[in-house]
JSON list of C-alpha atoms in Angstrom, two decimals:
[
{"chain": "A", "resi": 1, "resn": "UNK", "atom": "CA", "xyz": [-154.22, 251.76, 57.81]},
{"chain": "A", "resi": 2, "resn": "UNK", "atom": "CA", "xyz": [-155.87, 254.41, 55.70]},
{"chain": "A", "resi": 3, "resn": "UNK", "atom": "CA", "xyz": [-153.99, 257.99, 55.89]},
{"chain": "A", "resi": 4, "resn": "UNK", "atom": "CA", "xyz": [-154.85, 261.15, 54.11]},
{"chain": "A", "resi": 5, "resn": "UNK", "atom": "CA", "xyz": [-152.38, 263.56, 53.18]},
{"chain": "A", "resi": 6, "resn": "UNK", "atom": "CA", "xyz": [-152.69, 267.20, 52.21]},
{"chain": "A", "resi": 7, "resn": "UNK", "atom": "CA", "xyz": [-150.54, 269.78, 51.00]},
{"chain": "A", "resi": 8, "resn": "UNK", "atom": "CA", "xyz": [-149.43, 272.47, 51.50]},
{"chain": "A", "resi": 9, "resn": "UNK", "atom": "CA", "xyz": [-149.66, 272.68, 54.72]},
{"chain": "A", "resi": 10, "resn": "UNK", "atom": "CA", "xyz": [-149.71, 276.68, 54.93]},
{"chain": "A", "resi": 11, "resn": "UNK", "atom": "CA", "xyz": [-150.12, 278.59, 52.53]},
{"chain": "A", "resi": 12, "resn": "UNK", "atom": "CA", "xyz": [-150.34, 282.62, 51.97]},
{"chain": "A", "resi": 13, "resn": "UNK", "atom": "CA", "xyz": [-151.16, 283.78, 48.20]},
{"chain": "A", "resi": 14, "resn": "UNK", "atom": "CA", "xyz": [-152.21, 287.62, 46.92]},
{"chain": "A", "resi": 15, "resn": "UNK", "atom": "CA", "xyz": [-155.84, 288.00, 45.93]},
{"chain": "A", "resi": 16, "resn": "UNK", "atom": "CA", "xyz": [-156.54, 287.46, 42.20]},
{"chain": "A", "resi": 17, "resn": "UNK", "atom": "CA", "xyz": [-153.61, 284.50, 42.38]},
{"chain": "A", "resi": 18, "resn": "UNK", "atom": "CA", "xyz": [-154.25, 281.07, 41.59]},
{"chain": "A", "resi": 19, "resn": "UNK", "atom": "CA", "xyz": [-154.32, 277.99, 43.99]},
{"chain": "A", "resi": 20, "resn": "UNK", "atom": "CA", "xyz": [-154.40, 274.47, 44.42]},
{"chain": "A", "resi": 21, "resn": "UNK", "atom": "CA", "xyz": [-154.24, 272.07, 47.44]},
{"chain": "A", "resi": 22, "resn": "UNK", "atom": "CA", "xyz": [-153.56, 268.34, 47.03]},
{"chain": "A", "resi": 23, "resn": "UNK", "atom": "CA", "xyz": [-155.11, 265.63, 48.76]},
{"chain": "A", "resi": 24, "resn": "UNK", "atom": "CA", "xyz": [-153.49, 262.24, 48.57]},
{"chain": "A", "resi": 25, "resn": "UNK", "atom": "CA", "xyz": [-155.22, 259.27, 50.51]},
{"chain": "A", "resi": 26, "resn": "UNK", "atom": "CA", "xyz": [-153.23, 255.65, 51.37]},
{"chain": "A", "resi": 27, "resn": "UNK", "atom": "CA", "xyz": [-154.44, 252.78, 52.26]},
{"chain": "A", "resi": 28, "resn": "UNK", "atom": "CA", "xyz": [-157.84, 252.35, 50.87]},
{"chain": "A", "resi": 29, "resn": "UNK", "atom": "CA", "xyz": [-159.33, 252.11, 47.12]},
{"chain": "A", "resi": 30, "resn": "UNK", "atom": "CA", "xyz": [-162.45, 253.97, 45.88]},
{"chain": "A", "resi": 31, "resn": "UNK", "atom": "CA", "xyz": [-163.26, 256.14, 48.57]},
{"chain": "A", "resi": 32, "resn": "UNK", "atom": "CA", "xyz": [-165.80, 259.00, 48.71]},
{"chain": "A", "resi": 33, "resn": "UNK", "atom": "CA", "xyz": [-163.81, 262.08, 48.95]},
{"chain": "A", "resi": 34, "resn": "UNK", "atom": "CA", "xyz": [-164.83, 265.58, 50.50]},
{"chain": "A", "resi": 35, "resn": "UNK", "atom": "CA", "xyz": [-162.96, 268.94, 51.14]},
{"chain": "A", "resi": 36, "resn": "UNK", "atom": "CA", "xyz": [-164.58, 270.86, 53.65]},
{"chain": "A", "resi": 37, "resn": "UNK", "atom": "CA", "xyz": [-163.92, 274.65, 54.89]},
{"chain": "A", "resi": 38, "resn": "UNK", "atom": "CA", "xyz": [-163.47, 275.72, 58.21]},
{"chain": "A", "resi": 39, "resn": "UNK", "atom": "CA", "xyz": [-163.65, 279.41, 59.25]},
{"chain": "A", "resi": 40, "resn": "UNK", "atom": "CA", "xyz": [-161.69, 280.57, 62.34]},
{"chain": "A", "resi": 41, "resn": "UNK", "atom": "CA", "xyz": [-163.66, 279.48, 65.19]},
{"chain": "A", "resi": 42, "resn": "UNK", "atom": "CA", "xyz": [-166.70, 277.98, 63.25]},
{"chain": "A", "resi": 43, "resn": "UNK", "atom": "CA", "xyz": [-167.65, 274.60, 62.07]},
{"chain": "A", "resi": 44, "resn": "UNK", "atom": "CA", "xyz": [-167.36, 272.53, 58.65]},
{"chain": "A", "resi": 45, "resn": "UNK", "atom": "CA", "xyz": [-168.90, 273.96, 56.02]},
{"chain": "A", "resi": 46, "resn": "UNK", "atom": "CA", "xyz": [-168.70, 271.43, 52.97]},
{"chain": "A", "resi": 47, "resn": "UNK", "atom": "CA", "xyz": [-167.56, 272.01, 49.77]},
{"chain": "A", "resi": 48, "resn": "UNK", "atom": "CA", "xyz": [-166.89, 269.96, 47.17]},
{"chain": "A", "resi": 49, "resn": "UNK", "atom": "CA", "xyz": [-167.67, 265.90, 47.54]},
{"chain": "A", "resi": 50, "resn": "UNK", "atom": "CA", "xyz": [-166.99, 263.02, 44.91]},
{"chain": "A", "resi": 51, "resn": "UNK", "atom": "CA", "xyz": [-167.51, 259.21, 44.53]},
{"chain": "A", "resi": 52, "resn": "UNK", "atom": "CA", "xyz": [-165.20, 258.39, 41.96]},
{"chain": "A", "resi": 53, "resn": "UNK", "atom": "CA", "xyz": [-163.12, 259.91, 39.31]},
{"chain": "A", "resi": 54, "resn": "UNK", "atom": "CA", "xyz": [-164.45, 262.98, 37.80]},
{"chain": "A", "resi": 55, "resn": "UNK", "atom": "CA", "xyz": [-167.04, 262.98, 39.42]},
{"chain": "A", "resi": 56, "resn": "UNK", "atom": "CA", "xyz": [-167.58, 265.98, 41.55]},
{"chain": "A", "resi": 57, "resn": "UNK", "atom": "CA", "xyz": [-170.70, 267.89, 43.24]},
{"chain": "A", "resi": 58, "resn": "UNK", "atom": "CA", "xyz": [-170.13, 271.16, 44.60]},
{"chain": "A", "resi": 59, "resn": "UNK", "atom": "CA", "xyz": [-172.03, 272.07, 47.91]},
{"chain": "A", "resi": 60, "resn": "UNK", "atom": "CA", "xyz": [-172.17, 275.75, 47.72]},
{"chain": "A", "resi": 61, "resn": "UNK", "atom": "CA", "xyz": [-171.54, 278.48, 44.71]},
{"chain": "A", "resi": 62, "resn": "UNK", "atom": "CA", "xyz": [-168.51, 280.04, 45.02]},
{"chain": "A", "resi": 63, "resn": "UNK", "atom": "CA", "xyz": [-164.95, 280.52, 43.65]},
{"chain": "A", "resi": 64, "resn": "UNK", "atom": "CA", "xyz": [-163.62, 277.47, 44.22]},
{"chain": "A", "resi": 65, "resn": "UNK", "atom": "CA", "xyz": [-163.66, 273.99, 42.18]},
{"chain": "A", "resi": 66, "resn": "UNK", "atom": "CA", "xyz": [-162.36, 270.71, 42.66]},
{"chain": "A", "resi": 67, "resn": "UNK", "atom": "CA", "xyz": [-161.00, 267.98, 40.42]},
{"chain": "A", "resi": 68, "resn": "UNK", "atom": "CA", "xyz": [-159.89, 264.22, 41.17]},
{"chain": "A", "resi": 69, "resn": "UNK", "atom": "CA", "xyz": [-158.08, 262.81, 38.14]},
{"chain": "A", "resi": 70, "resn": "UNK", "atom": "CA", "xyz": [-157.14, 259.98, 40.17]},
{"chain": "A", "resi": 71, "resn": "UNK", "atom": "CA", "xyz": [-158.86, 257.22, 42.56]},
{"chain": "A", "resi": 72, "resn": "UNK", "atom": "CA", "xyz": [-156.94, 258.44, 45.79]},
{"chain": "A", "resi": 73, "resn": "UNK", "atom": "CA", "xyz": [-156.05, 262.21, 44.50]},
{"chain": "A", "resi": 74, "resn": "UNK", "atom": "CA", "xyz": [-158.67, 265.05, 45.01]},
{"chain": "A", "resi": 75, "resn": "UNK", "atom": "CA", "xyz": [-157.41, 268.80, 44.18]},
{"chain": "A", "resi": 76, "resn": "UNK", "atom": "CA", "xyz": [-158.90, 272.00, 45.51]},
{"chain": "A", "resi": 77, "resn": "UNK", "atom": "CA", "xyz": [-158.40, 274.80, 42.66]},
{"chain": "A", "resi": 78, "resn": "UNK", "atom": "CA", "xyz": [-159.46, 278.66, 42.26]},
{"chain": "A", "resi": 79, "resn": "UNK", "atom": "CA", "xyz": [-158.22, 280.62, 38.96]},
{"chain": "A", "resi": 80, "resn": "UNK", "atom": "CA", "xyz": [-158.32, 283.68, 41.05]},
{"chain": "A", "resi": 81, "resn": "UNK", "atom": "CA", "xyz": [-158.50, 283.92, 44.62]},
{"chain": "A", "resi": 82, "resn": "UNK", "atom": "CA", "xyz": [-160.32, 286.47, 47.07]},
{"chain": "A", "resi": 83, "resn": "UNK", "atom": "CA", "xyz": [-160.14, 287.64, 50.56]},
{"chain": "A", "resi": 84, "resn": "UNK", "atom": "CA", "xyz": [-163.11, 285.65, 51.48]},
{"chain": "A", "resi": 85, "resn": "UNK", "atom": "CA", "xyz": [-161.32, 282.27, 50.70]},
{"chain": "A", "resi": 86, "resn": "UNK", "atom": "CA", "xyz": [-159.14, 282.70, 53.42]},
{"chain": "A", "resi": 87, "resn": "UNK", "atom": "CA", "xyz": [-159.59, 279.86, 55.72]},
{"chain": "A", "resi": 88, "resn": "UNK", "atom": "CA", "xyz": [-158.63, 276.01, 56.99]},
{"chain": "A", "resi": 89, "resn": "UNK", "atom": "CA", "xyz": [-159.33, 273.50, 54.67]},
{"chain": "A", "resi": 90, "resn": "UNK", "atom": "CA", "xyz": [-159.91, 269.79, 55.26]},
{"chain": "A", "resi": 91, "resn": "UNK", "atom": "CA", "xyz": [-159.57, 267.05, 53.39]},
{"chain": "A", "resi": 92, "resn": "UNK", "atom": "CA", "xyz": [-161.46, 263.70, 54.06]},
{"chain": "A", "resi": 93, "resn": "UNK", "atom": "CA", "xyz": [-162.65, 260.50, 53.10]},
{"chain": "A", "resi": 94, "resn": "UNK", "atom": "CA", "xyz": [-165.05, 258.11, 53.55]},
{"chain": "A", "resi": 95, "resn": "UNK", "atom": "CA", "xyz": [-165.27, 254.03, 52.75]},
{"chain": "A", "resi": 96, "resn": "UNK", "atom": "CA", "xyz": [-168.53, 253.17, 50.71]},
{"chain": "A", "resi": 97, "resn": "UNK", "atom": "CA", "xyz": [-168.65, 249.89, 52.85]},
{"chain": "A", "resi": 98, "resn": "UNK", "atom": "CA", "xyz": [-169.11, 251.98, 56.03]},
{"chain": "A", "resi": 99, "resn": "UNK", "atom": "CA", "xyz": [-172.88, 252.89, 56.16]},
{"chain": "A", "resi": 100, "resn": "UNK", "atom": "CA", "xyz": [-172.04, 255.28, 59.25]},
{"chain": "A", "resi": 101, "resn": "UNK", "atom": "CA", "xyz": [-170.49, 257.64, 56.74]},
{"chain": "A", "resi": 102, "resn": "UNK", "atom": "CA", "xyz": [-167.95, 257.86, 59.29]},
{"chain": "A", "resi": 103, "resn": "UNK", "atom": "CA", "xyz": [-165.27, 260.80, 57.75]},
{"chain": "A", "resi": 104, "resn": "UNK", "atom": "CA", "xyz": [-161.80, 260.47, 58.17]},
{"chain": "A", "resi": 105, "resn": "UNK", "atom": "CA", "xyz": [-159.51, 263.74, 58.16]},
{"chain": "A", "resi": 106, "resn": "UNK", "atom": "CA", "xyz": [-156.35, 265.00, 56.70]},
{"chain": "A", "resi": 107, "resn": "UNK", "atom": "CA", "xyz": [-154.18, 267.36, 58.80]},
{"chain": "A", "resi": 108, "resn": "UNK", "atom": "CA", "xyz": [-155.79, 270.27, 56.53]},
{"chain": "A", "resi": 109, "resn": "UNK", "atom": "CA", "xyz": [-154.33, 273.64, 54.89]},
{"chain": "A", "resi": 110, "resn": "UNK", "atom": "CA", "xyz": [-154.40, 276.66, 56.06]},
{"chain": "A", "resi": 111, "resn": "UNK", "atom": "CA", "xyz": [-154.97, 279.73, 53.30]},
{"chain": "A", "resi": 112, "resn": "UNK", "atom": "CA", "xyz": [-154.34, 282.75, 54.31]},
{"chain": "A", "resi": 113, "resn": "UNK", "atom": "CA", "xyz": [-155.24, 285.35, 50.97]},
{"chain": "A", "resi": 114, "resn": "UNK", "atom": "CA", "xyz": [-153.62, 289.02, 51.82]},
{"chain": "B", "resi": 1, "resn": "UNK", "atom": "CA", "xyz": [-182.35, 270.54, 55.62]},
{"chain": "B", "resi": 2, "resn": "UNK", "atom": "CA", "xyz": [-180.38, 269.61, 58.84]},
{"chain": "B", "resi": 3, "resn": "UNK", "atom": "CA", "xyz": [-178.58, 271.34, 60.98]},
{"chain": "B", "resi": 4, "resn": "UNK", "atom": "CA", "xyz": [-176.59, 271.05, 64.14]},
{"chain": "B", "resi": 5, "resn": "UNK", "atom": "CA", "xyz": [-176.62, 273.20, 66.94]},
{"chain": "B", "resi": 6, "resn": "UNK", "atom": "CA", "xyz": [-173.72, 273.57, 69.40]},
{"chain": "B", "resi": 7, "resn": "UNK", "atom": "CA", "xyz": [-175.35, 276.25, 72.05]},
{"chain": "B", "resi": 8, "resn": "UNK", "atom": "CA", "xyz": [-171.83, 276.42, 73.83]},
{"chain": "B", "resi": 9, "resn": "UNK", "atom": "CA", "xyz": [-168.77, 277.78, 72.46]},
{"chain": "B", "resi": 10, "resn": "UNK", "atom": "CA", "xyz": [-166.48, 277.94, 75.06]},
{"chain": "B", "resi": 11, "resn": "UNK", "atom": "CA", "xyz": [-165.90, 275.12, 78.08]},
{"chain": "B", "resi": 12, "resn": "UNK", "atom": "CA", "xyz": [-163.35, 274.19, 81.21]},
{"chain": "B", "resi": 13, "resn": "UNK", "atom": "CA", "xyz": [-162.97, 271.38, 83.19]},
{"chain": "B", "resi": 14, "resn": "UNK", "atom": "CA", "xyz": [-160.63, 271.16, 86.12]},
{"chain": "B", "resi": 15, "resn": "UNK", "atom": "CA", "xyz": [-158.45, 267.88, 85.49]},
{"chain": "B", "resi": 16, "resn": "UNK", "atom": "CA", "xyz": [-159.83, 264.45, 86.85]},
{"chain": "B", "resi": 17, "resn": "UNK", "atom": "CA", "xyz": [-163.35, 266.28, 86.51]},
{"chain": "B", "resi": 18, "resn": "UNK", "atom": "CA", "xyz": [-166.29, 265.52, 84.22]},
{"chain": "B", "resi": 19, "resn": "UNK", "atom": "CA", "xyz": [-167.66, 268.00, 81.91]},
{"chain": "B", "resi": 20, "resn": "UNK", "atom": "CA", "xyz": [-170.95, 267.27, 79.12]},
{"chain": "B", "resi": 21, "resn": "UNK", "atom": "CA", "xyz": [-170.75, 269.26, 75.93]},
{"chain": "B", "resi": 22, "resn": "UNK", "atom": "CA", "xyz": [-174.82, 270.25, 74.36]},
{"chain": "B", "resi": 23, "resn": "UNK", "atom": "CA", "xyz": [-175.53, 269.31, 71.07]},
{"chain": "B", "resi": 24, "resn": "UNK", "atom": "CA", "xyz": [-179.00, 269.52, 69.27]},
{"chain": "B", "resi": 25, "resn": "UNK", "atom": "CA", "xyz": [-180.09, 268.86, 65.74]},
{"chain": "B", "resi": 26, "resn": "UNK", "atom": "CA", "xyz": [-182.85, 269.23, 63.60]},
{"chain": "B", "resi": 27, "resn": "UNK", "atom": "CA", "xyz": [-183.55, 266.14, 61.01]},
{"chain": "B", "resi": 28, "resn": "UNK", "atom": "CA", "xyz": [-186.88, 264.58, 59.44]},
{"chain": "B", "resi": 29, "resn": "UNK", "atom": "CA", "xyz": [-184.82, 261.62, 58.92]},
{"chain": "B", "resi": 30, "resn": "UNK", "atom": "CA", "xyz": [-185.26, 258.47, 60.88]},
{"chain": "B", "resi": 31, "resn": "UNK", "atom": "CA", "xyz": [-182.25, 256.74, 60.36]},
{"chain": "B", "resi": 32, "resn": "UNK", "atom": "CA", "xyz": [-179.04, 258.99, 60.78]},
{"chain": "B", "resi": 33, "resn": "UNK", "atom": "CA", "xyz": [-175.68, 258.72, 62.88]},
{"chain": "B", "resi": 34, "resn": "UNK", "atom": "CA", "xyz": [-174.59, 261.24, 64.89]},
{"chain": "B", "resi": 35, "resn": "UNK", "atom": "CA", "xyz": [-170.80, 261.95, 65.54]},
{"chain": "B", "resi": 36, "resn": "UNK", "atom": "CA", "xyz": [-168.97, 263.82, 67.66]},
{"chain": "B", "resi": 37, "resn": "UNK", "atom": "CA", "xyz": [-165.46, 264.59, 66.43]},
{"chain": "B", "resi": 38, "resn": "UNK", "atom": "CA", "xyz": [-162.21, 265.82, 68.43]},
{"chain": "B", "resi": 39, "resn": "UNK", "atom": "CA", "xyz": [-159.74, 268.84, 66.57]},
{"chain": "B", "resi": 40, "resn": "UNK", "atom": "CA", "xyz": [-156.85, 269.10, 69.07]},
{"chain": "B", "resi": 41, "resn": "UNK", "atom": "CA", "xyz": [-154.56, 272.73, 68.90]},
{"chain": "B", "resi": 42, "resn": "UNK", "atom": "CA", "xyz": [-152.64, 269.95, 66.25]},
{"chain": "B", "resi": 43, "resn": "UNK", "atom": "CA", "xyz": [-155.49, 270.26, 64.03]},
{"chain": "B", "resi": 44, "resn": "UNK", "atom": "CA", "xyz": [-156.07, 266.91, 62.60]},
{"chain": "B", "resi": 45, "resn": "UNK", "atom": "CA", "xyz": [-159.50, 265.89, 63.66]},
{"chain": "B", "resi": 46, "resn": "UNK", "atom": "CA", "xyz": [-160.66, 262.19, 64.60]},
{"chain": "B", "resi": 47, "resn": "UNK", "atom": "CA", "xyz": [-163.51, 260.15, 65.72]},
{"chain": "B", "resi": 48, "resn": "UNK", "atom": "CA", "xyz": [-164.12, 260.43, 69.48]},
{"chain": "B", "resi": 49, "resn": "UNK", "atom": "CA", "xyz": [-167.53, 258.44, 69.27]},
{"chain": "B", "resi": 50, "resn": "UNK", "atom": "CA", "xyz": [-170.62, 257.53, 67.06]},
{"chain": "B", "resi": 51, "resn": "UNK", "atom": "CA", "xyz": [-174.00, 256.41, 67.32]},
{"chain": "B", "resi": 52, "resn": "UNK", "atom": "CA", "xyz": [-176.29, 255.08, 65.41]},
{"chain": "B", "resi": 53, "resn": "UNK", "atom": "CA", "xyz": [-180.32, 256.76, 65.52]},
{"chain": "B", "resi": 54, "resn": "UNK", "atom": "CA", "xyz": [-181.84, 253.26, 65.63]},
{"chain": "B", "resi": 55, "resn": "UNK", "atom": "CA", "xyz": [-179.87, 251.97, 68.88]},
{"chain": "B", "resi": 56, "resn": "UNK", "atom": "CA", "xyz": [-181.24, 252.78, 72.05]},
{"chain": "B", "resi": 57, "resn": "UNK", "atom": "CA", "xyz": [-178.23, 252.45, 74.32]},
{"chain": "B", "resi": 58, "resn": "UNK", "atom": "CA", "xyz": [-175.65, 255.06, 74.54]},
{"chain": "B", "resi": 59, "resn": "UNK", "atom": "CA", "xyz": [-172.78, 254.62, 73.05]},
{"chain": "B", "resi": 60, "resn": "UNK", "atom": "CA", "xyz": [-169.95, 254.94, 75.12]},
{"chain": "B", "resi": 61, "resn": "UNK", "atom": "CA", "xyz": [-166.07, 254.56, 74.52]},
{"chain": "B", "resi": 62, "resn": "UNK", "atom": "CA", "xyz": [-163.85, 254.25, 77.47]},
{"chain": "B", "resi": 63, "resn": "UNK", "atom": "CA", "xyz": [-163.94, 257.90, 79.35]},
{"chain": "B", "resi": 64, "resn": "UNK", "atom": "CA", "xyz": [-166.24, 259.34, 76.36]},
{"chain": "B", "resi": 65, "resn": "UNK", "atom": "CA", "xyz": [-170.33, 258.07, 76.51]},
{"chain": "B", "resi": 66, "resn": "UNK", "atom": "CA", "xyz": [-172.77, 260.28, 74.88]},
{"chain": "B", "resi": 67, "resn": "UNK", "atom": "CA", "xyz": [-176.54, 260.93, 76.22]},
{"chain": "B", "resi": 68, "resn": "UNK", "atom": "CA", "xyz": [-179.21, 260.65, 73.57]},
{"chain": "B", "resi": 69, "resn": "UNK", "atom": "CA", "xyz": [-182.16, 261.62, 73.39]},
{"chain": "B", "resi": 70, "resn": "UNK", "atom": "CA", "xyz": [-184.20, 260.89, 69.69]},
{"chain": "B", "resi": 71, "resn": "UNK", "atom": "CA", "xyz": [-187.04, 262.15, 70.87]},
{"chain": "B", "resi": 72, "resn": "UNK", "atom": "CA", "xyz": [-185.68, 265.48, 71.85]},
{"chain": "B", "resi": 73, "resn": "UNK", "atom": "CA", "xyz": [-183.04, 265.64, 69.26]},
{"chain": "B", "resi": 74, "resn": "UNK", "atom": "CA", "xyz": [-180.40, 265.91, 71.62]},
{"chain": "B", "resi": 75, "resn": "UNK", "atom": "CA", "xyz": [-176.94, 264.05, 71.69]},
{"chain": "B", "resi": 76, "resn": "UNK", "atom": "CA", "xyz": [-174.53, 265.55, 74.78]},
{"chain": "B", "resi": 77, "resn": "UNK", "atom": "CA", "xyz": [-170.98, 263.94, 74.80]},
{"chain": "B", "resi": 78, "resn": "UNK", "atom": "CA", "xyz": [-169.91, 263.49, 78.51]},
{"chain": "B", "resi": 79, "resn": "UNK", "atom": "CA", "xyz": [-166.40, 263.32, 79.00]},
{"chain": "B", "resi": 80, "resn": "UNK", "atom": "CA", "xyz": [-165.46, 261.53, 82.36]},
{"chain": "B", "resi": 81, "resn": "UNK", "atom": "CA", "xyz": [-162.29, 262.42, 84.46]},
{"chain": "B", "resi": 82, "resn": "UNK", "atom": "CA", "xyz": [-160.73, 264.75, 82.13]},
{"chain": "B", "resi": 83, "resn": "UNK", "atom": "CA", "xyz": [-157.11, 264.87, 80.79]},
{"chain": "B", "resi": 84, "resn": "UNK", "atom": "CA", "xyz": [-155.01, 267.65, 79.71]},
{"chain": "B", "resi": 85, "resn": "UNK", "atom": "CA", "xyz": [-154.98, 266.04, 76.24]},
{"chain": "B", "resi": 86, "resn": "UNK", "atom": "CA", "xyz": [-158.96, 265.81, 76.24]},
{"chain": "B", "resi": 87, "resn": "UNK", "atom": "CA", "xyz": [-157.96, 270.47, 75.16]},
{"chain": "B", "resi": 88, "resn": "UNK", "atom": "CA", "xyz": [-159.77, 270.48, 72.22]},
{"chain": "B", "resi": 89, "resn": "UNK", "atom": "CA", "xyz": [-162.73, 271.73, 70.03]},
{"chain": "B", "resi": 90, "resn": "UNK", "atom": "CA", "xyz": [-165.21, 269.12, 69.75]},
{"chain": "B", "resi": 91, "resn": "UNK", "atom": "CA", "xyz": [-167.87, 268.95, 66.67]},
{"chain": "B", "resi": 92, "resn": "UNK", "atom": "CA", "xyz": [-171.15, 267.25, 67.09]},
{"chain": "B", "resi": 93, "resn": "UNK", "atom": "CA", "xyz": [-171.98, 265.89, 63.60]},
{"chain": "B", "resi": 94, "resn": "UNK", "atom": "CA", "xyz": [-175.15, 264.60, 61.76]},
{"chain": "B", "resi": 95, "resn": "UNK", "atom": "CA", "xyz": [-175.27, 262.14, 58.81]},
{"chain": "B", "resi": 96, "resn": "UNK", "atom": "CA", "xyz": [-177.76, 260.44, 57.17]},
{"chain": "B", "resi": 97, "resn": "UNK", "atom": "CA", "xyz": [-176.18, 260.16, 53.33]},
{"chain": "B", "resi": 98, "resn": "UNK", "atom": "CA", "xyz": [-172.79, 258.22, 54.00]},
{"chain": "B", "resi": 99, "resn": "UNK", "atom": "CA", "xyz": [-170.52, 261.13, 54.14]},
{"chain": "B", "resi": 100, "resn": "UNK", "atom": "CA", "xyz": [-172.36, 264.14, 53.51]},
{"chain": "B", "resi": 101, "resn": "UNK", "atom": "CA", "xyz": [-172.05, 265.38, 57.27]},
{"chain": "B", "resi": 102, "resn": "UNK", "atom": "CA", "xyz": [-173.02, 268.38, 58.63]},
{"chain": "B", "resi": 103, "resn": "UNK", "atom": "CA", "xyz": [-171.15, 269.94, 61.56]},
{"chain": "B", "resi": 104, "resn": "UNK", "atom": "CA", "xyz": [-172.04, 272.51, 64.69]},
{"chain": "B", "resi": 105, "resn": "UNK", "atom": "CA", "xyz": [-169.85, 275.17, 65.01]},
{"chain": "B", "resi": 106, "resn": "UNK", "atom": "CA", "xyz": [-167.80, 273.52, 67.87]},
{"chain": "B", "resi": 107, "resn": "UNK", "atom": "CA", "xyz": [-167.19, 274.05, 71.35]},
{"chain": "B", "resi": 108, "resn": "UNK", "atom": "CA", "xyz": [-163.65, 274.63, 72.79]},
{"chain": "B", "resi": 109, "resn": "UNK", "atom": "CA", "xyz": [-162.51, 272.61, 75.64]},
{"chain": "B", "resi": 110, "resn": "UNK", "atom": "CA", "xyz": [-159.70, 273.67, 77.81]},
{"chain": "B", "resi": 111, "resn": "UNK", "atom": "CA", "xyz": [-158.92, 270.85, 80.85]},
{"chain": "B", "resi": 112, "resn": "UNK", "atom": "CA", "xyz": [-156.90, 273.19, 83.56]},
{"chain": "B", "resi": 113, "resn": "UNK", "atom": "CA", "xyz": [-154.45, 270.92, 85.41]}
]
């Protein structure tokens, strides 16, 4: 069965620092992969989504950018990170062979910038 | 663009009860899915139920069946006699580009035993 897995898990880094958050997935090949944001007590907001390796479209401007040198690895970076970053992020994927564009979650990271 | 509209933030449900959680979204699209998706206090969100815009029947999945309405943009998730482990924020979710969903804001669910 397919599994997604993100770290770290929690995370707490001074503004202007730099990040990255890892997202590993098992059990499938060639997925479509997406990191979404979720601010306390609101939605998904989408960030960053890609179809294969290096490919990447980002969703919204903003401070963040996202890599995936590998099939099943996708990487959520900043250089220098703000307040506003602050948030839960989520990691998921999505087989091409599923039309529903069913998504399929990690257990997410939670960034806390002080 | 779409969006998804979640008019209720907040829920409860005595145990054993049944509760229906709004959802409402705004598409020119004719062929989309709609989702809603489950993010217990754990945090790791799954699939409660889907359903496709061309089928007419409601989906449904055991305790979980969903009302909706294409016409009136509408897709309610009704969640029959509630369990203490159906505590959760639920997402109602539109797609129509495999992948590329976009969320409400989420209601939170408490079942009171």
């Amino acid at each position: 069965s397919q599994t997604i897995h993100q770290w770290p898990a929690t995370l707490v880094q001074p503004v202007g620092s730099p990040l990255s958050l890892e997202c590993t997935v098992e059990g499938t090949s060639n997925p479509n992969l997406y990191w979404y944001r979720q601010a306390a007590g609101r939605g998904l907001q989408l960030l960053f989504y890609s179809v294969g390796i290096g490919q990447i479209s980002s969703e919204v401007p903003q401070n963040l950018s996202a890599s995936r040198p590998q099939d099943r690895q996708f990487i959520l970076s900043s250089k220098k990170l703000l307040l506003s970053d602050s948030g839960f992020y989520l990691c998921a994927q999505c087989q091409k062979n599923m039309n529903t564009g069913e998504l399929f979650f990690g257990e997410g990271s939670r960034l806390t910038v002080l | 663009a779409q969006t998804v509209t979640q008019s209720q933030p907040e829920m409860s449900v005595q145990e054993a009860e049944t509760v229906t959680l709004s959802c409402t979204y705004d598409t020119s699209e004719n062929n989309y899915y709609l989702f809603w998706y489950k993010q217990p206090p754990s945090r790791q969100m799954i699939l409660v139920i889907r359903q496709e815009a061309y089928k007419q029947q409601n989906a449904t999945e055991n305790r979980f069946s969903v009302n909706f309405q294409k016409a009136a943009k509408s897709f309610s998730l009704k969640i029959s006699d509630s369990q203490l482990g159906d505590t959760a924020m639920y997402f109602c979710a539109f797609n129509t580009n495999a992948g590329k969903s976009t969320f409400g804001d989420g209601t939170t669910l408490t079942v009171k035993p």
